[in-house]
C-alpha cells in the first residue's frame, strides 16, 4: 500500500512539473505587415524594374488600371508615372473621332468614360488645382477636343470629352465644380468666344455652331441630374447682360435645320413644330425651377424671354405661343400677366388666340387654355377691366380668322393650303374653347 501511494505521488509530481514547464515556454511572436508596409520594405511590384512593371500594366485594361491605382499610395504614384509616359498617351488617348458606324462611336465614348474613372481615381490624393492641371495637360492637344479645330459632322470628339469630364467630376462639390468651369474657360478661351457670338457680328455662323456643340456636348448634355445641368447653364449665362443671355440661349438651344445649321430665320417666317422648340423650352424650365428653388425674383427670366422672341427679328406669333405652351403654366402665366399689367391687351389677346390654336394642333386639353384665361382675368381689378379684356379677346378671334381666310384665298401655293388648314383648325379650336369656357363659368 505504501509503495502504491508513493508511485501515485511520483506520477502527480511529475505531471505537475511538466505542466509548469509548458506554461513558461516562450511563444514565437507574429508580426502583421500591412500592404503599404509591404510596398516600402520590398513589395513584389516595387522590386520589379520599371520596364517590366509597365509591361504588366500594358496588359491591363484602362478600367483595371483605375481599380489597381486605388490599392495604395505607392501604387497610385506608380500609376500616375505610367500614364504620364509618352508611350501610354500614344497608345491610349485616341486621336481619331470620325467613325462611320454607331458601334465604333459607342466604343470610343465608352473608352473615354473609362479614362475619366482612371484619372479620377489615380489623382484622388492631389489638390484640385494640381489634378486639373495634370489631367487637362494630357488632353488639351487633342484637336477634336478644341473649339473650331474640327468641323466634320460625324465627329464624336466633343461627346467623348463631355463623357470624360462628367465621369471625372461626378460627386465633386460646388466649389470644386466652379474651379473646373474656370479652368475650362481659361484653357479654351470660352468666355471670349461667347462674347464674339453674342455680340452678333456677321459671318460667325460656324463659330455659333461650334460654340453650341461644345457647350451642349461637353458641359450641359452629359448630366443625367437636372441640378447639374442647371449649375453649368447658370455658369455660362451669369457673366452676361440679359440681352446677351437671350442670344446665348438661342445659340445653345434654338432650332437646328437638317443640314446642321441654325434655323433662326424659320422662327420669323413660319410656325415650327414643337420638336424644334422643345430644347429652348427645356432650358427655360431649368432656369425657372432654379429661381423657384432659390426664391428669387423671376423678372429677369421674363425679360430674357421678351428679348429672345425678337431675335433675330420678331418671331412668328405661333412660335411664341408654342414656346409658352411648352414652358408650362407657371412661366406662361408669368409672361402673359406681365403684359396684362402693362396694359398690352392687343398683344396678349393675339397671343392667347394662338395659344388656343396650338393647343388644338398639338393635342393639349382646351381646359388648360381656359384656366389660363380665367387666371388672367384676376389680374384686372375691376369688372369693366375684365369685360374689356374678354371683349378684346373675342375681337381678336375674328381678326385672326379674317387674316387666315384672306391669306388662303390669295393663291394656290402649298403654304396657302397650309394656312387654310390652320383656318379650319382655328375655327374648331374657337368652338371648343368657348364651349369649355362657358361650361366652366356656368358650373
CSV table of N, CA and C in Angstrom, one decimal, residues 130-259:
chain,number,residue,atom,x,y,z
A,130,UNK,N,-4.0,71.0,-58.8
A,130,UNK,CA,-3.0,70.2,-59.4
A,130,UNK,C,-3.6,69.1,-60.2
A,131,UNK,N,-4.7,68.5,-59.8
A,131,UNK,CA,-5.4,67.5,-60.5
A,131,UNK,C,-5.8,68.0,-61.9
A,132,UNK,N,-6.4,69.1,-61.9
A,132,UNK,CA,-6.9,69.7,-63.2
A,132,UNK,C,-5.7,70.0,-64.2
A,133,UNK,N,-4.7,70.5,-63.6
A,133,UNK,CA,-3.5,70.9,-64.4
A,133,UNK,C,-2.9,69.6,-65.1
A,134,UNK,N,-2.8,68.5,-64.3
A,134,UNK,CA,-2.2,67.3,-64.8
A,134,UNK,C,-3.2,66.7,-65.8
A,135,UNK,N,-4.5,66.6,-65.5
A,135,UNK,CA,-5.4,65.9,-66.3
A,135,UNK,C,-5.6,66.6,-67.7
A,136,UNK,N,-5.8,67.9,-67.7
A,136,UNK,CA,-6.0,68.6,-68.9
A,136,UNK,C,-4.8,68.8,-69.8
A,137,UNK,N,-3.6,68.6,-69.1
A,137,UNK,CA,-2.4,68.7,-69.9
A,137,UNK,C,-2.3,67.5,-70.8
A,138,UNK,N,-2.9,66.4,-70.4
A,138,UNK,CA,-2.9,65.1,-71.2
A,138,UNK,C,-3.8,65.2,-72.4
A,139,UNK,N,-4.9,66.1,-72.3
A,139,UNK,CA,-5.9,66.1,-73.4
A,139,UNK,C,-6.0,67.4,-74.1
A,140,UNK,N,-5.3,68.4,-73.7
A,140,UNK,CA,-5.5,69.7,-74.3
A,140,UNK,C,-5.1,69.8,-75.7
A,141,UNK,N,-4.2,68.9,-76.2
A,141,UNK,CA,-3.7,68.9,-77.5
A,141,UNK,C,-4.4,68.1,-78.5
A,142,UNK,N,-5.5,67.4,-78.0
A,142,UNK,CA,-6.3,66.6,-78.9
A,142,UNK,C,-7.1,67.5,-79.8
A,143,UNK,N,-6.9,67.5,-81.1
A,143,UNK,CA,-7.6,68.5,-82.0
A,143,UNK,C,-9.1,68.5,-81.9
A,144,UNK,N,-9.7,67.4,-81.8
A,144,UNK,CA,-11.2,67.3,-81.8
A,144,UNK,C,-11.8,67.7,-80.5
A,145,UNK,N,-11.0,68.0,-79.5
A,145,UNK,CA,-11.4,68.5,-78.2
A,145,UNK,C,-11.4,70.0,-78.1
A,146,UNK,N,-10.9,70.6,-79.2
A,146,UNK,CA,-10.7,72.1,-79.2
A,146,UNK,C,-11.7,72.8,-80.1
A,147,UNK,N,-12.2,73.9,-79.6
A,147,UNK,CA,-13.2,74.7,-80.4
A,147,UNK,C,-12.6,75.1,-81.7
A,148,UNK,N,-13.4,75.0,-82.8
A,148,UNK,CA,-13.1,75.5,-84.1
A,148,UNK,C,-11.9,74.8,-84.8
A,149,UNK,N,-11.6,73.6,-84.3
A,149,UNK,CA,-10.5,72.8,-84.8
A,149,UNK,C,-11.0,71.7,-85.7
A,150,UNK,N,-12.2,71.2,-85.5
A,150,UNK,CA,-12.7,70.1,-86.3
A,150,UNK,C,-14.2,70.5,-86.7
A,151,UNK,N,-14.5,70.5,-88.0
A,151,UNK,CA,-15.8,70.9,-88.4
A,151,UNK,C,-16.6,69.7,-89.1
A,152,UNK,N,-16.0,68.5,-88.9
A,152,UNK,CA,-16.6,67.3,-89.6
A,152,UNK,C,-17.9,66.9,-88.8
A,153,UNK,N,-19.0,66.7,-89.5
A,153,UNK,CA,-20.3,66.4,-88.9
A,153,UNK,C,-20.4,65.1,-88.1
A,154,UNK,N,-19.6,64.1,-88.5
A,154,UNK,CA,-19.6,62.8,-87.8
A,154,UNK,C,-18.6,62.7,-86.7
A,155,UNK,N,-18.0,63.8,-86.2
A,155,UNK,CA,-17.0,63.8,-85.2
A,155,UNK,C,-17.7,63.6,-83.8
A,156,UNK,N,-17.2,62.7,-83.0
A,156,UNK,CA,-17.7,62.4,-81.7
A,156,UNK,C,-16.7,62.9,-80.6
A,157,UNK,N,-15.8,63.8,-81.0
A,157,UNK,CA,-14.8,64.4,-80.1
A,157,UNK,C,-15.4,65.1,-78.9
A,158,UNK,N,-16.3,66.0,-79.1
A,158,UNK,CA,-16.9,66.7,-78.0
A,158,UNK,C,-17.8,65.8,-77.1
A,159,UNK,N,-18.5,64.8,-77.7
A,159,UNK,CA,-19.2,63.9,-76.9
A,159,UNK,C,-18.3,63.1,-76.0
A,160,UNK,N,-17.2,62.6,-76.6
A,160,UNK,CA,-16.2,61.8,-75.7
A,160,UNK,C,-15.6,62.7,-74.6
A,161,UNK,N,-15.3,64.0,-75.0
A,161,UNK,CA,-14.8,64.9,-74.0
A,161,UNK,C,-15.8,65.1,-72.9
A,162,UNK,N,-17.1,65.3,-73.2
A,162,UNK,CA,-18.1,65.5,-72.2
A,162,UNK,C,-18.3,64.3,-71.3
A,163,UNK,N,-18.3,63.1,-71.9
A,163,UNK,CA,-18.4,61.9,-71.0
A,163,UNK,C,-17.2,61.8,-70.1
A,164,UNK,N,-16.0,62.1,-70.6
A,164,UNK,CA,-14.8,62.1,-69.8
A,164,UNK,C,-14.9,63.0,-68.6
A,165,UNK,N,-15.3,64.3,-68.9
A,165,UNK,CA,-15.4,65.3,-67.9
A,165,UNK,C,-16.5,65.0,-66.8
A,166,UNK,N,-17.6,64.5,-67.3
A,166,UNK,CA,-18.7,64.2,-66.4
A,166,UNK,C,-18.3,63.0,-65.5
A,167,UNK,N,-17.7,62.0,-66.0
A,167,UNK,CA,-17.2,60.9,-65.2
A,167,UNK,C,-16.1,61.4,-64.2
A,168,UNK,N,-15.3,62.2,-64.6
A,168,UNK,CA,-14.2,62.7,-63.8
A,168,UNK,C,-14.7,63.5,-62.5
A,169,UNK,N,-15.6,64.4,-62.7
A,169,UNK,CA,-16.0,65.3,-61.6
A,169,UNK,C,-17.4,64.9,-61.0
A,170,UNK,N,-17.9,63.8,-61.3
A,170,UNK,CA,-19.2,63.3,-60.7
A,170,UNK,C,-18.9,63.2,-59.2
A,171,UNK,N,-19.8,63.8,-58.4
A,171,UNK,CA,-19.7,63.8,-57.0
A,171,UNK,C,-18.9,64.9,-56.4
A,172,UNK,N,-18.2,65.8,-57.2
A,172,UNK,CA,-17.5,66.9,-56.6
A,172,UNK,C,-18.4,67.9,-56.1
A,173,UNK,N,-18.0,68.7,-55.1
A,173,UNK,CA,-18.9,69.7,-54.5
A,173,UNK,C,-18.9,71.0,-55.4
A,174,UNK,N,-19.8,71.9,-55.1
A,174,UNK,CA,-20.0,73.1,-56.0
A,174,UNK,C,-18.7,73.9,-56.1
A,175,UNK,N,-18.0,74.1,-55.1
A,175,UNK,CA,-16.8,74.9,-55.1
A,175,UNK,C,-15.8,74.3,-56.1
A,176,UNK,N,-15.6,73.0,-56.1
A,176,UNK,CA,-14.7,72.3,-57.0
A,176,UNK,C,-15.2,72.5,-58.4
A,177,UNK,N,-16.5,72.4,-58.6
A,177,UNK,CA,-17.0,72.5,-60.0
A,177,UNK,C,-16.8,73.9,-60.5
A,178,UNK,N,-16.9,74.9,-59.6
A,178,UNK,CA,-16.6,76.3,-60.0
A,178,UNK,C,-15.2,76.4,-60.6
A,179,UNK,N,-14.2,75.7,-59.9
A,179,UNK,CA,-12.8,75.7,-60.3
A,179,UNK,C,-12.7,75.0,-61.6
A,180,UNK,N,-13.4,73.9,-61.8
A,180,UNK,CA,-13.4,73.2,-63.1
A,180,UNK,C,-13.9,74.1,-64.2
A,181,UNK,N,-15.0,74.8,-64.0
A,181,UNK,CA,-15.5,75.7,-65.0
A,181,UNK,C,-14.5,76.8,-65.4
A,182,UNK,N,-13.9,77.4,-64.4
A,182,UNK,CA,-12.9,78.5,-64.6
A,182,UNK,C,-11.7,77.9,-65.3
A,183,UNK,N,-11.3,76.7,-65.0
A,183,UNK,CA,-10.2,76.1,-65.6
A,183,UNK,C,-10.5,75.8,-67.1
A,184,UNK,N,-11.7,75.3,-67.4
A,184,UNK,CA,-12.0,75.0,-68.8
A,184,UNK,C,-12.1,76.3,-69.6
A,185,UNK,N,-12.7,77.4,-69.0
A,185,UNK,CA,-12.8,78.7,-69.7
A,185,UNK,C,-11.4,79.2,-70.0
A,186,UNK,N,-10.5,79.1,-69.1
A,186,UNK,CA,-9.1,79.6,-69.3
A,186,UNK,C,-8.4,78.8,-70.4
A,187,UNK,N,-8.6,77.5,-70.4
A,187,UNK,CA,-8.0,76.6,-71.3
A,187,UNK,C,-8.5,76.8,-72.7
A,188,UNK,N,-9.8,77.1,-72.9
A,188,UNK,CA,-10.4,77.1,-74.2
A,188,UNK,C,-10.7,78.5,-74.7
A,189,UNK,N,-10.5,79.5,-73.8
A,189,UNK,CA,-10.9,80.9,-74.1
A,189,UNK,C,-12.4,81.0,-74.4
A,190,UNK,N,-13.1,80.2,-73.6
A,190,UNK,CA,-14.6,80.0,-73.8
A,190,UNK,C,-15.3,81.4,-73.7
A,191,UNK,N,-15.0,82.2,-72.7
A,191,UNK,CA,-15.8,83.4,-72.5
A,191,UNK,C,-15.5,84.4,-73.6
A,192,UNK,N,-14.3,84.4,-74.1
A,192,UNK,CA,-14.0,85.3,-75.3
A,192,UNK,C,-14.8,84.9,-76.5
A,193,UNK,N,-14.9,83.6,-76.7
A,193,UNK,CA,-15.6,83.1,-77.9
A,193,UNK,C,-17.1,83.3,-77.7
A,194,UNK,N,-17.6,83.2,-76.5
A,194,UNK,CA,-19.0,83.5,-76.3
A,194,UNK,C,-19.3,85.0,-76.6
A,195,UNK,N,-18.4,85.9,-76.2
A,195,UNK,CA,-18.6,87.3,-76.4
A,195,UNK,C,-18.6,87.6,-77.9
A,196,UNK,N,-17.8,86.9,-78.7
A,196,UNK,CA,-17.8,87.2,-80.2
A,196,UNK,C,-19.2,86.8,-80.7
A,197,UNK,N,-19.7,85.7,-80.2
A,197,UNK,CA,-21.0,85.1,-80.7
A,197,UNK,C,-22.2,86.0,-80.3
A,198,UNK,N,-22.2,86.4,-79.0
A,198,UNK,CA,-23.4,87.1,-78.6
A,198,UNK,C,-23.4,88.6,-79.0
A,199,UNK,N,-22.3,89.1,-79.4
A,199,UNK,CA,-22.3,90.5,-80.0
A,199,UNK,C,-23.0,90.6,-81.3
A,200,UNK,N,-23.2,89.4,-82.0
A,200,UNK,CA,-24.0,89.3,-83.2
A,200,UNK,C,-23.2,89.8,-84.4
A,201,UNK,N,-21.9,89.7,-84.4
A,201,UNK,CA,-21.1,90.1,-85.6
A,201,UNK,C,-21.4,89.2,-86.7
A,202,UNK,N,-21.5,89.7,-88.0
A,202,UNK,CA,-21.9,88.9,-89.1
A,202,UNK,C,-20.7,87.9,-89.5
A,203,UNK,N,-21.1,86.9,-90.1
A,203,UNK,CA,-20.1,85.9,-90.6
A,203,UNK,C,-19.5,85.0,-89.5
A,204,UNK,N,-20.3,84.8,-88.5
A,204,UNK,CA,-19.8,83.9,-87.4
A,204,UNK,C,-20.7,82.7,-87.2
A,205,UNK,N,-21.4,82.3,-88.3
A,205,UNK,CA,-22.3,81.2,-88.1
A,205,UNK,C,-21.6,79.9,-87.7
A,206,UNK,N,-20.4,79.6,-88.2
A,206,UNK,CA,-19.7,78.4,-87.9
A,206,UNK,C,-19.2,78.5,-86.4
A,207,UNK,N,-18.9,79.7,-86.0
A,207,UNK,CA,-18.5,79.8,-84.6
A,207,UNK,C,-19.7,79.6,-83.6
A,208,UNK,N,-20.9,80.0,-84.0
A,208,UNK,CA,-22.1,79.8,-83.2
A,208,UNK,C,-22.3,78.3,-83.2
A,209,UNK,N,-22.2,77.6,-84.3
A,209,UNK,CA,-22.5,76.2,-84.3
A,209,UNK,C,-21.4,75.4,-83.4
A,210,UNK,N,-20.2,75.8,-83.5
A,210,UNK,CA,-19.1,75.2,-82.7
A,210,UNK,C,-19.3,75.4,-81.2
A,211,UNK,N,-19.7,76.7,-80.9
A,211,UNK,CA,-20.0,77.0,-79.5
A,211,UNK,C,-21.1,76.2,-79.0
A,212,UNK,N,-22.2,76.0,-79.8
A,212,UNK,CA,-23.3,75.2,-79.4
A,212,UNK,C,-22.9,73.8,-79.1
A,213,UNK,N,-22.2,73.2,-80.1
A,213,UNK,CA,-21.8,71.8,-79.9
A,213,UNK,C,-20.9,71.6,-78.7
A,214,UNK,N,-19.9,72.5,-78.5
A,214,UNK,CA,-19.0,72.4,-77.3
A,214,UNK,C,-19.8,72.5,-76.0
A,215,UNK,N,-20.6,73.5,-75.9
A,215,UNK,CA,-21.3,73.8,-74.6
A,215,UNK,C,-22.3,72.7,-74.3
A,216,UNK,N,-23.1,72.2,-75.4
A,216,UNK,CA,-24.1,71.2,-75.2
A,216,UNK,C,-23.4,69.9,-74.9
A,217,UNK,N,-22.5,69.5,-75.7
A,217,UNK,CA,-22.0,68.1,-75.6
A,217,UNK,C,-20.9,67.9,-74.5
A,218,UNK,N,-20.2,69.0,-74.2
A,218,UNK,CA,-19.2,68.9,-73.2
A,218,UNK,C,-19.7,69.3,-71.8
A,219,UNK,N,-20.5,70.4,-71.7
A,219,UNK,CA,-20.8,70.9,-70.4
A,219,UNK,C,-22.3,70.7,-69.9
A,220,UNK,N,-23.2,70.6,-70.9
A,220,UNK,CA,-24.6,70.6,-70.5
A,220,UNK,C,-25.3,69.2,-70.6
A,221,UNK,N,-25.2,68.6,-71.8
A,221,UNK,CA,-26.0,67.4,-72.0
A,221,UNK,C,-25.5,66.1,-71.3
A,222,UNK,N,-24.2,65.9,-71.0
A,222,UNK,CA,-23.8,64.7,-70.4
A,222,UNK,C,-24.5,64.4,-69.0
A,223,UNK,N,-25.0,65.3,-68.4
A,223,UNK,CA,-25.5,65.1,-67.0
A,223,UNK,C,-26.9,64.6,-67.0
A,224,UNK,N,-27.2,63.5,-66.3
A,224,UNK,CA,-28.5,62.9,-66.1
A,224,UNK,C,-29.3,63.6,-65.0
A,225,UNK,N,-28.6,64.3,-64.1
A,225,UNK,CA,-29.2,65.0,-63.0
A,225,UNK,C,-29.5,66.4,-63.4
A,226,UNK,N,-30.8,66.9,-63.3
A,226,UNK,CA,-31.2,68.2,-63.7
A,226,UNK,C,-30.5,69.3,-63.0
A,227,UNK,N,-30.2,69.1,-61.7
A,227,UNK,CA,-29.5,70.1,-60.9
A,227,UNK,C,-28.1,70.4,-61.4
A,228,UNK,N,-27.4,69.3,-61.9
A,228,UNK,CA,-26.1,69.5,-62.5
A,228,UNK,C,-26.1,70.4,-63.8
A,229,UNK,N,-27.1,70.1,-64.6
A,229,UNK,CA,-27.3,70.8,-65.9
A,229,UNK,C,-27.6,72.3,-65.5
A,230,UNK,N,-28.5,72.5,-64.5
A,230,UNK,CA,-28.8,73.9,-64.1
A,230,UNK,C,-27.5,74.6,-63.7
A,231,UNK,N,-26.6,74.0,-62.9
A,231,UNK,CA,-25.4,74.6,-62.5
A,231,UNK,C,-24.6,75.1,-63.7
A,232,UNK,N,-24.3,74.2,-64.7
A,232,UNK,CA,-23.5,74.6,-65.8
A,232,UNK,C,-24.1,75.6,-66.7
A,233,UNK,N,-25.4,75.6,-66.8
A,233,UNK,CA,-26.1,76.6,-67.6
A,233,UNK,C,-26.0,78.0,-67.0
A,234,UNK,N,-26.2,78.0,-65.6
A,234,UNK,CA,-26.1,79.3,-64.9
A,234,UNK,C,-24.7,79.8,-65.0
A,235,UNK,N,-23.7,79.0,-65.0
A,235,UNK,CA,-22.3,79.5,-65.1
A,235,UNK,C,-22.1,80.1,-66.5
A,236,UNK,N,-22.7,79.5,-67.5
A,236,UNK,CA,-22.5,80.1,-68.9
A,236,UNK,C,-23.2,81.4,-69.0
A,237,UNK,N,-24.4,81.6,-68.4
A,237,UNK,CA,-25.2,82.8,-68.6
A,237,UNK,C,-24.8,83.9,-67.6
A,238,UNK,N,-24.3,83.6,-66.5
A,238,UNK,CA,-24.1,84.6,-65.4
A,238,UNK,C,-23.2,85.8,-65.8
A,239,UNK,N,-22.2,85.6,-66.6
A,239,UNK,CA,-21.3,86.8,-66.8
A,239,UNK,C,-21.9,87.9,-67.8
A,240,UNK,N,-23.1,87.6,-68.4
A,240,UNK,CA,-23.6,88.4,-69.5
A,240,UNK,C,-24.8,89.2,-69.1
A,241,UNK,N,-25.1,90.4,-69.7
A,241,UNK,CA,-26.3,91.1,-69.6
A,241,UNK,C,-27.5,90.3,-70.2
A,242,UNK,N,-28.7,90.7,-69.8
A,242,UNK,CA,-29.9,90.0,-70.2
A,242,UNK,C,-30.0,89.8,-71.7
A,243,UNK,N,-29.7,90.8,-72.5
A,243,UNK,CA,-29.8,90.7,-74.0
A,243,UNK,C,-28.9,89.6,-74.5
A,244,UNK,N,-27.7,89.6,-74.0
A,244,UNK,CA,-26.7,88.6,-74.4
A,244,UNK,C,-27.1,87.2,-73.9
A,245,UNK,N,-27.7,87.1,-72.7
A,245,UNK,CA,-28.2,85.8,-72.2
A,245,UNK,C,-29.2,85.2,-73.1
A,246,UNK,N,-30.1,86.1,-73.6
A,246,UNK,CA,-31.1,85.6,-74.6
A,246,UNK,C,-30.5,85.1,-75.9
A,247,UNK,N,-29.5,85.9,-76.3
A,247,UNK,CA,-28.8,85.5,-77.6
A,247,UNK,C,-28.0,84.2,-77.4
A,248,UNK,N,-27.4,84.0,-76.2
A,248,UNK,CA,-26.7,82.8,-75.9
A,248,UNK,C,-27.7,81.6,-75.8
A,249,UNK,N,-28.8,81.8,-75.1
A,249,UNK,CA,-29.8,80.7,-75.0
A,249,UNK,C,-30.3,80.3,-76.4
A,250,UNK,N,-30.5,81.2,-77.3
A,250,UNK,CA,-31.0,80.9,-78.7
A,250,UNK,C,-29.9,80.1,-79.4
A,251,UNK,N,-28.6,80.5,-79.2
A,251,UNK,CA,-27.5,79.8,-79.8
A,251,UNK,C,-27.4,78.4,-79.4
A,252,UNK,N,-27.5,78.2,-78.1
A,252,UNK,CA,-27.4,76.9,-77.5
A,252,UNK,C,-28.6,75.9,-77.7
A,253,UNK,N,-29.8,76.5,-77.7
A,253,UNK,CA,-31.0,75.6,-77.7
A,253,UNK,C,-32.0,76.0,-78.8
A,254,UNK,N,-31.6,76.9,-79.7
A,254,UNK,CA,-32.6,77.2,-80.8
A,254,UNK,C,-32.7,76.1,-81.8
A,255,UNK,N,-33.6,76.2,-82.7
A,255,UNK,CA,-33.9,75.1,-83.7
A,255,UNK,C,-32.7,75.0,-84.6
A,256,UNK,N,-32.4,73.7,-85.0
A,256,UNK,CA,-31.4,73.4,-86.0
A,256,UNK,C,-32.0,72.8,-87.2
A,257,UNK,N,-31.5,73.2,-88.4
A,257,UNK,CA,-32.0,72.7,-89.6
A,257,UNK,C,-31.4,71.3,-89.9
A,258,UNK,N,-32.0,70.5,-90.8
A,258,UNK,CA,-31.4,69.1,-91.0
A,258,UNK,C,-29.9,69.1,-91.4
A,259,UNK,N,-29.5,70.2,-92.1
A,259,UNK,CA,-28.1,70.3,-92.5
A,259,UNK,C,-27.2,70.8,-91.5
